[in-house]
Amino acid sequence: MGRVTVPGEGGALEGGPGQVPAEELRAAVATMMAAHWREGGHTVPNGTVYPWQWLWDSCFHALIWAELGDGDRAVAELANFLAVQDELGFVPHMTYHGDPSARADFWGRPGTSSITQPPVYGHAVAELVRRGIAVPDEVVERAVDGLRFLFDHRARTPNGLVTVVHPWETGCDDSPRWDGWCPGGYERARFRAVKGELLTTVVRAEGGAPLANPAFAVASAGFNALVAWNALELVGLTGDDGLRASADELTQVLDGYWDADLMTWIDDGPHDSGRVRTADALLATLVRPRPEAFAALADPAGLGGPFGAAGTDRREPPYDPDAYWRGPVWPQLTYLLQRAAAAAGDPVAEALADGLRAGAAASGLAEYWHPDTAVAGGAVPQSWTGLALLV
Ligand code: GLC
């Protein structure tokens, strides 16, 4: 078990599954979050690797601030990225606070990116309210509008799943599920070039909102599950029957994408890589808590392990436990899967919670880590790994 220090903290965290000292973990997360907080009201995922605001990261940060007892920062974090929502409801996935010219040429617009990310703001808003934090009406309304944009304006597959216009929209940037789009097989630098290219074929509304991408006509099971679940989280607050109907309808379509042999939900799209067994596909358990899917998450030969859910099933050829999005544990996915299992009363919830805490501590709150050793990968420390306090 590695022994790590969170910068600025001076202390070390040690622990194996089930034995992480809660107070030390909380102190390390609080120190990191304070260091990553930026005036104006948002938290950067990491000060050097990720110095801007990202949509789904900020949703997780809001939850962490709420857990740390700072409702004001929790609300500011959400209000801040929702403030750049456009007239159709589209929410950009990145905001370049303080330097609107940053990457403006790349995105074709100043200040923000021109694609979105999983709408975890539905869950974040609902969870803040459940915790007794006053969320302004405007934030709730913007969250609803963000979901409505995806239901009403985003292109669907013929069967009715919501498409993404780019791999980055799923948050799972280099998932083996996109390998079909990387000619000659996945290679990180080559796929980076592909991702740049894929931005050029996005079809946009007059105001710039991303509507479709004929070159990436894919509906990720995980993304669709997050759309449906986040809508239902908001419905729990607002009682909005229209939003409930949209979410229920989408969930029913998603049912058709369960593959009982592979024990995963598969994507709708032109390539077989959409069948690779990955952790994010099992996010569908948030809306359809299947015991077989939880069993797949518990299986140590598949996605299970001592430090949370492996990002890719160990039996899949692309599985690589050290490579970005190819196999490591992602804490934000483990958090969401843990919520699904806990809500369903499935015992894997406990293993996921223990694994998340242990991996967070042993990796020094890393962005992601090796599923069997918790050796850190990516940015260290990374704000969303504070989610370990919430399970
Ligand atoms: C990486 C991740 C993405 C995340 C971003 C900031 O690009 O793939 O999901 O939002 O980093 O943490």
Coordinates of C-alpha atoms and ligand atoms in Angstrom, one line a residue:
M1 CA 0.0 0.0 0.0
G2 CA 1.5 3.3 -1.0
R3 CA 1.9 6.2 1.4
V4 CA 1.1 9.6 0.1
T5 CA 1.0 13.3 1.0
V6 CA -1.5 15.8 -0.2
P7 CA 0.4 19.0 -1.1
G8 CA 0.0 21.7 1.4
E9 CA -1.3 19.2 4.0
G10 CA 2.0 17.9 5.3
G11 CA 0.3 14.7 6.5
A12 CA 0.2 11.2 5.0
L13 CA -2.7 8.9 4.4
E14 CA -2.4 5.2 4.6
G15 CA -4.9 2.5 4.4
G16 CA -6.2 -0.6 2.7
P17 CA -9.8 -1.3 1.7
G18 CA -12.1 -0.7 4.6
Q19 CA -9.5 0.9 6.9
V20 CA -9.0 4.5 5.8
P21 CA -8.9 7.0 8.6
A22 CA -12.0 9.1 8.0
E23 CA -10.8 12.2 9.7
E24 CA -7.5 12.3 7.8
L25 CA -9.2 11.8 4.5
R26 CA -11.7 14.6 5.3
A27 CA -8.8 16.9 6.3
A28 CA -6.9 16.1 3.1
V29 CA -9.9 16.8 0.9
A30 CA -10.7 20.1 2.7
T31 CA -7.1 21.2 2.2
M32 CA -7.2 20.3 -1.5
M33 CA -10.6 21.9 -2.1
A34 CA -9.5 25.2 -0.4
A35 CA -6.3 25.2 -2.6
H36 CA -8.3 24.6 -5.8
W37 CA -11.0 27.2 -5.0
R38 CA -10.9 30.3 -7.3
E39 CA -12.3 33.7 -6.6
G40 CA -15.4 34.3 -8.6
G41 CA -16.8 31.0 -7.5
H42 CA -15.5 27.7 -8.9
T43 CA -13.0 25.0 -8.1
V44 CA -10.4 23.9 -10.6
P45 CA -10.0 20.1 -11.0
N46 CA -6.2 20.5 -10.6
G47 CA -4.2 23.8 -10.5
T48 CA -1.8 23.0 -13.3
V49 CA -3.2 20.2 -15.4
Y50 CA -6.8 21.4 -15.4
P51 CA -6.8 25.2 -14.6
W52 CA -10.4 26.0 -15.9
Q53 CA -13.9 25.1 -14.9
W54 CA -15.4 21.8 -16.2
L55 CA -19.1 21.0 -16.2
W56 CA -19.4 17.6 -14.6
D57 CA -16.4 18.1 -12.4
S58 CA -18.1 21.2 -10.9
C59 CA -21.2 19.1 -10.2
F60 CA -19.1 16.8 -8.2
H61 CA -17.3 19.7 -6.5
A62 CA -20.7 21.1 -5.4
L63 CA -21.4 17.8 -3.7
I64 CA -18.0 17.8 -2.0
W65 CA -18.5 21.5 -0.8
A66 CA -21.9 20.5 0.6
E67 CA -20.4 17.6 2.4
L68 CA -17.7 19.9 3.8
G69 CA -20.5 22.2 5.1
D70 CA -20.0 25.1 2.7
G71 CA -23.4 25.5 1.0
D72 CA -22.4 28.9 -0.5
R73 CA -19.5 27.5 -2.4
A74 CA -21.6 24.5 -3.4
V75 CA -24.3 26.7 -5.0
A76 CA -21.7 29.1 -6.5
E77 CA -20.0 26.2 -8.3
L78 CA -23.3 25.3 -10.1
A79 CA -24.5 28.8 -10.7
N80 CA -21.2 29.7 -12.3
F81 CA -21.2 27.2 -15.2
L82 CA -25.0 27.4 -15.6
A83 CA -24.6 31.1 -16.1
V84 CA -23.1 30.6 -19.6
Q85 CA -26.1 28.5 -20.7
D86 CA -27.4 29.6 -24.1
E87 CA -31.0 30.4 -25.2
L88 CA -31.7 26.8 -26.2
G89 CA -30.5 25.5 -22.8
F90 CA -27.1 24.2 -24.0
V91 CA -24.5 24.3 -21.3
P92 CA -20.8 24.4 -22.4
H93 CA -18.5 21.9 -20.8
M94 CA -15.7 24.3 -20.1
T95 CA -15.6 27.9 -19.0
Y96 CA -12.3 29.9 -19.3
H97 CA -12.8 32.2 -16.3
G98 CA -10.5 35.2 -16.4
D99 CA -9.1 34.5 -19.9
P100 CA -11.9 34.3 -22.5
S101 CA -9.3 34.2 -25.3
A102 CA -7.9 30.9 -24.1
R103 CA -8.5 28.2 -26.7
A104 CA -11.0 30.5 -28.4
D105 CA -9.6 29.6 -31.9
F106 CA -10.0 25.9 -31.1
W107 CA -13.6 26.2 -30.0
G108 CA -14.6 28.9 -32.4
R109 CA -15.9 31.1 -29.7
P110 CA -14.5 33.1 -26.7
G111 CA -15.0 32.2 -23.0
T112 CA -16.4 28.7 -23.3
S113 CA -16.1 25.4 -25.2
S114 CA -18.7 24.5 -27.8
I115 CA -19.8 21.0 -26.6
T116 CA -21.4 19.7 -23.4
Q117 CA -20.7 17.0 -20.7
P118 CA -22.9 14.7 -18.7
P119 CA -25.7 16.7 -17.0
V120 CA -24.9 15.7 -13.4
Y121 CA -26.3 19.1 -12.3
G122 CA -29.7 17.3 -11.9
H123 CA -28.3 15.1 -9.2
A124 CA -26.2 17.9 -7.7
V125 CA -29.1 20.3 -7.4
A126 CA -31.3 17.6 -5.9
E127 CA -28.6 16.4 -3.4
L128 CA -28.0 20.0 -2.2
V129 CA -31.7 20.5 -1.6
R130 CA -31.9 17.1 0.2
R131 CA -29.1 18.4 2.5
G132 CA -31.0 21.5 3.4
I133 CA -29.0 23.9 1.2
A134 CA -31.1 26.7 -0.4
V135 CA -30.7 26.5 -4.1
P136 CA -31.9 29.6 -6.0
D137 CA -34.9 29.0 -8.3
E138 CA -32.8 30.3 -11.2
V139 CA -30.3 27.5 -10.7
V140 CA -33.0 24.9 -10.6
E141 CA -34.7 26.3 -13.8
R142 CA -31.4 26.4 -15.6
A143 CA -30.7 22.8 -14.7
V144 CA -34.2 21.8 -16.1
D145 CA -33.5 23.8 -19.3
G146 CA -30.2 22.0 -19.7
L147 CA -31.9 18.6 -19.6
R148 CA -34.7 19.8 -21.9
F149 CA -32.0 20.9 -24.4
L150 CA -30.7 17.3 -24.5
F151 CA -34.2 15.8 -24.8
D152 CA -35.7 18.3 -27.3
H153 CA -32.9 19.6 -29.4
R154 CA -30.1 17.0 -29.4
A155 CA -30.2 14.5 -32.4
R156 CA -31.5 11.0 -31.6
T157 CA -30.7 7.6 -33.1
P158 CA -33.5 6.0 -35.1
N159 CA -34.5 4.0 -31.9
G160 CA -34.7 7.2 -29.8
L161 CA -31.5 7.3 -27.8
V162 CA -29.9 10.7 -27.3
T163 CA -26.6 11.1 -29.3
V164 CA -23.4 12.8 -28.2
V165 CA -21.6 15.0 -30.7
H166 CA -18.1 14.1 -29.5
P167 CA -16.3 11.6 -27.2
W168 CA -15.5 14.5 -24.8
E169 CA -19.2 15.0 -24.2
T170 CA -19.4 11.6 -22.4
G171 CA -16.6 12.7 -20.0
C172 CA -14.9 9.3 -20.8
D173 CA -12.5 10.8 -23.4
D174 CA -10.4 7.9 -24.5
S175 CA -12.8 5.0 -23.7
P176 CA -12.3 1.8 -25.8
R177 CA -15.9 2.4 -26.8
W178 CA -14.6 5.0 -29.3
D179 CA -11.9 2.8 -30.8
G180 CA -13.9 2.3 -34.0
W181 CA -13.3 6.0 -34.7
C182 CA -9.5 5.6 -34.5
P183 CA -8.3 4.0 -37.8
G184 CA -5.5 1.5 -37.3
G185 CA -6.4 1.0 -33.7
Y186 CA -6.3 3.2 -30.6
E187 CA -3.1 5.2 -29.9
R188 CA -3.3 8.2 -27.7
A189 CA -1.7 10.8 -29.9
R190 CA -3.5 9.6 -33.0
F191 CA -6.9 9.7 -31.2
R192 CA -6.1 13.2 -30.0
A193 CA -5.9 14.2 -33.7
V194 CA -9.2 12.4 -34.4
K195 CA -10.9 14.2 -31.6
G196 CA -9.8 17.5 -33.0
E197 CA -11.1 16.6 -36.4
L198 CA -14.5 15.5 -34.9
L199 CA -15.1 19.0 -33.7
T200 CA -15.2 20.2 -37.3
T201 CA -18.3 18.1 -38.3
V202 CA -20.6 19.2 -35.4
V203 CA -23.9 20.5 -36.7
R204 CA -24.9 23.6 -34.8
A205 CA -28.0 25.7 -34.1
E206 CA -27.8 29.3 -35.2
G207 CA -26.6 30.4 -31.8
G208 CA -23.9 27.7 -31.8
A209 CA -25.5 25.0 -29.7
P210 CA -24.2 21.5 -30.7
L211 CA -27.1 19.5 -32.2
A212 CA -25.6 16.5 -34.0
N213 CA -22.5 15.1 -35.6
P214 CA -22.8 12.8 -38.6
A215 CA -19.2 11.7 -38.2
F216 CA -19.8 10.6 -34.6
A217 CA -23.4 9.4 -34.6
V218 CA -23.2 7.5 -31.4
A219 CA -25.5 7.2 -28.4
S220 CA -23.5 6.1 -25.4
A221 CA -25.5 4.0 -22.9
G222 CA -23.8 5.7 -20.0
F223 CA -24.5 9.2 -21.2
N224 CA -28.2 8.3 -21.8
A225 CA -28.5 6.8 -18.4
L226 CA -27.1 10.0 -16.9
V227 CA -29.6 12.1 -18.9
A228 CA -32.5 10.0 -17.7
W229 CA -31.3 9.8 -14.1
N230 CA -30.5 13.5 -13.7
A231 CA -33.9 14.4 -15.1
L232 CA -35.5 12.1 -12.6
E233 CA -33.4 13.7 -9.8
L234 CA -34.9 17.1 -10.8
V235 CA -38.4 15.7 -11.1
G236 CA -38.1 14.6 -7.4
L237 CA -37.8 18.4 -6.7
T238 CA -40.1 20.0 -9.2
G239 CA -42.7 17.3 -9.9
D240 CA -42.4 18.2 -13.6
D241 CA -44.5 15.6 -15.4
G242 CA -43.1 16.4 -18.8
L243 CA -39.6 15.9 -17.7
R244 CA -40.6 12.6 -16.0
A245 CA -42.2 11.4 -19.2
S246 CA -39.1 12.2 -21.2
A247 CA -36.8 10.4 -18.7
D248 CA -39.1 7.3 -18.5
E249 CA -39.3 7.1 -22.3
L250 CA -35.6 7.3 -22.6
T251 CA -35.1 4.6 -20.0
Q252 CA -37.4 2.3 -21.8
V253 CA -35.4 2.7 -25.0
L254 CA -32.2 2.0 -23.1
D255 CA -33.7 -1.3 -21.9
G256 CA -33.3 -2.5 -25.4
Y257 CA -29.5 -2.1 -25.2
W258 CA -29.0 -4.5 -22.3
D259 CA -26.8 -7.4 -23.6
A260 CA -27.4 -10.4 -21.3
D261 CA -24.4 -12.3 -22.7
L262 CA -21.9 -9.5 -22.2
M263 CA -23.7 -8.4 -19.0
T264 CA -23.5 -4.7 -20.1
W265 CA -25.5 -2.1 -21.8
I266 CA -24.2 -1.5 -25.3
D267 CA -24.0 1.8 -27.2
D268 CA -26.0 2.6 -30.4
G269 CA -23.6 3.5 -33.1
P270 CA -21.9 2.3 -36.2
H271 CA -18.9 0.5 -34.6
D272 CA -18.6 -2.7 -32.6
S273 CA -16.3 -0.9 -30.1
G274 CA -19.6 0.3 -28.5
R275 CA -19.9 -3.2 -27.0
V276 CA -16.7 -3.1 -25.0
R277 CA -17.5 -3.7 -21.4
T278 CA -16.7 -0.5 -19.5
A279 CA -17.7 0.9 -16.1
D280 CA -19.6 3.9 -17.5
A281 CA -22.0 1.6 -19.4
L282 CA -23.2 0.3 -16.0
L283 CA -24.3 3.7 -15.0
A284 CA -27.6 2.5 -16.5
T285 CA -28.1 0.8 -13.1
L286 CA -29.0 4.3 -11.8
V287 CA -32.3 4.0 -13.7
R288 CA -32.5 0.2 -14.1
P289 CA -30.9 -1.5 -11.1
R290 CA -30.2 -5.0 -12.6
P291 CA -28.7 -7.5 -10.2
E292 CA -26.6 -9.0 -13.0
A293 CA -25.0 -5.7 -13.7
F294 CA -24.1 -5.3 -10.0
A295 CA -22.6 -8.9 -10.2
A296 CA -20.4 -7.7 -13.1
L297 CA -19.2 -4.8 -11.0
A298 CA -18.4 -7.2 -8.1
D299 CA -16.5 -9.7 -10.3
P300 CA -12.8 -9.5 -9.6
A301 CA -12.0 -11.0 -13.0
G302 CA -14.1 -8.3 -14.7
L303 CA -14.7 -4.8 -13.3
G304 CA -14.5 -5.5 -9.6
G305 CA -11.4 -4.9 -7.4
P306 CA -10.1 -3.6 -4.1
F307 CA -10.0 0.1 -5.1
G308 CA -13.3 0.7 -6.9
A309 CA -14.6 -0.2 -10.3
A310 CA -12.0 -0.8 -13.0
G311 CA -12.8 1.5 -16.0
T312 CA -12.6 -1.4 -18.5
D313 CA -13.4 -5.0 -17.9
R314 CA -10.1 -6.9 -17.4
R315 CA -11.1 -9.5 -20.1
E316 CA -11.4 -6.9 -22.9
P317 CA -8.4 -6.8 -25.3
P318 CA -8.0 -3.0 -24.9
Y319 CA -7.8 -3.3 -21.1
D320 CA -4.8 -1.4 -19.8
P321 CA -4.7 -0.6 -16.1
D322 CA -2.2 2.2 -16.4
A323 CA -3.6 4.1 -19.4
Y324 CA -5.9 7.1 -19.5
W325 CA -9.5 5.9 -19.8
R326 CA -8.4 2.3 -20.7
G327 CA -8.7 0.5 -17.4
P328 CA -7.9 2.6 -14.3
V329 CA -10.5 3.3 -11.6
W330 CA -12.3 6.7 -12.1
P331 CA -13.5 8.0 -8.8
Q332 CA -16.5 9.9 -10.2
L333 CA -17.8 6.8 -11.9
T334 CA -17.2 4.7 -8.8
Y335 CA -19.2 7.3 -6.8
L336 CA -22.1 7.1 -9.2
L337 CA -22.1 3.3 -9.4
Q338 CA -22.0 3.2 -5.6
R339 CA -25.1 5.5 -5.5
A340 CA -26.9 3.1 -7.8
A341 CA -26.0 0.0 -5.8
A342 CA -26.8 1.6 -2.5
A343 CA -30.2 2.8 -3.8
A344 CA -30.9 -0.7 -5.0
G345 CA -29.7 -2.3 -1.7
D346 CA -27.1 -4.3 -3.5
P347 CA -24.1 -5.5 -1.4
V348 CA -21.6 -4.3 -4.0
A349 CA -22.3 -0.8 -2.7
E350 CA -20.2 -1.5 0.4
A351 CA -17.2 -2.8 -1.7
L352 CA -17.4 0.2 -4.0
A353 CA -17.5 2.6 -1.1
D354 CA -14.5 0.9 0.7
G355 CA -12.6 0.8 -2.6
L356 CA -13.2 4.4 -3.4
R357 CA -12.0 5.6 0.0
A358 CA -9.0 3.3 -0.1
G359 CA -8.0 4.3 -3.6
A360 CA -8.5 8.0 -2.9
A361 CA -6.3 7.8 0.1
A362 CA -3.6 5.5 -1.3
S363 CA -3.3 7.5 -4.5
G364 CA -3.0 10.9 -2.8
L365 CA -6.5 11.9 -4.2
A366 CA -5.4 11.2 -7.8
E367 CA -7.5 11.8 -10.9
Y368 CA -7.6 8.0 -11.4
W369 CA -5.6 5.0 -10.3
H370 CA -4.6 1.4 -11.0
P371 CA -7.5 -0.9 -10.1
D372 CA -5.3 -3.5 -8.3
T373 CA -2.6 -1.3 -6.7
A374 CA -4.1 2.2 -6.5
V375 CA -0.9 3.6 -8.0
A376 CA -1.8 7.2 -9.0
G377 CA -2.5 8.2 -12.6
G378 CA -3.2 11.6 -14.1
A379 CA -3.4 14.8 -12.1
V380 CA -2.6 14.6 -8.3
P381 CA -4.5 15.8 -6.4
Q382 CA -7.8 16.0 -8.4
S383 CA -10.8 17.7 -6.8
W384 CA -13.5 15.2 -7.7
T385 CA -11.7 12.5 -5.8
G386 CA -13.1 14.3 -2.7
L387 CA -16.2 12.3 -3.5
A388 CA -14.7 9.6 -1.4
L389 CA -16.1 11.5 1.6
L390 CA -19.7 11.0 0.3
V391 CA -19.9 7.2 0.2
Ligands
GLC1 C1 -10.4 14.8 -18.4 C2 -11.6 13.9 -18.2 C3 -12.9 14.6 -18.1 C4 -12.8 15.7 -17.1 C5 -11.6 16.6 -17.3 C6 -11.3 17.6 -16.1 O1 -10.5 15.4 -19.6 O2 -11.6 12.9 -19.2 O3 -13.9 13.8 -17.8 O4 -14.0 16.5 -17.0 O5 -10.4 15.8 -17.4 O6 -11.1 16.9 -14.9

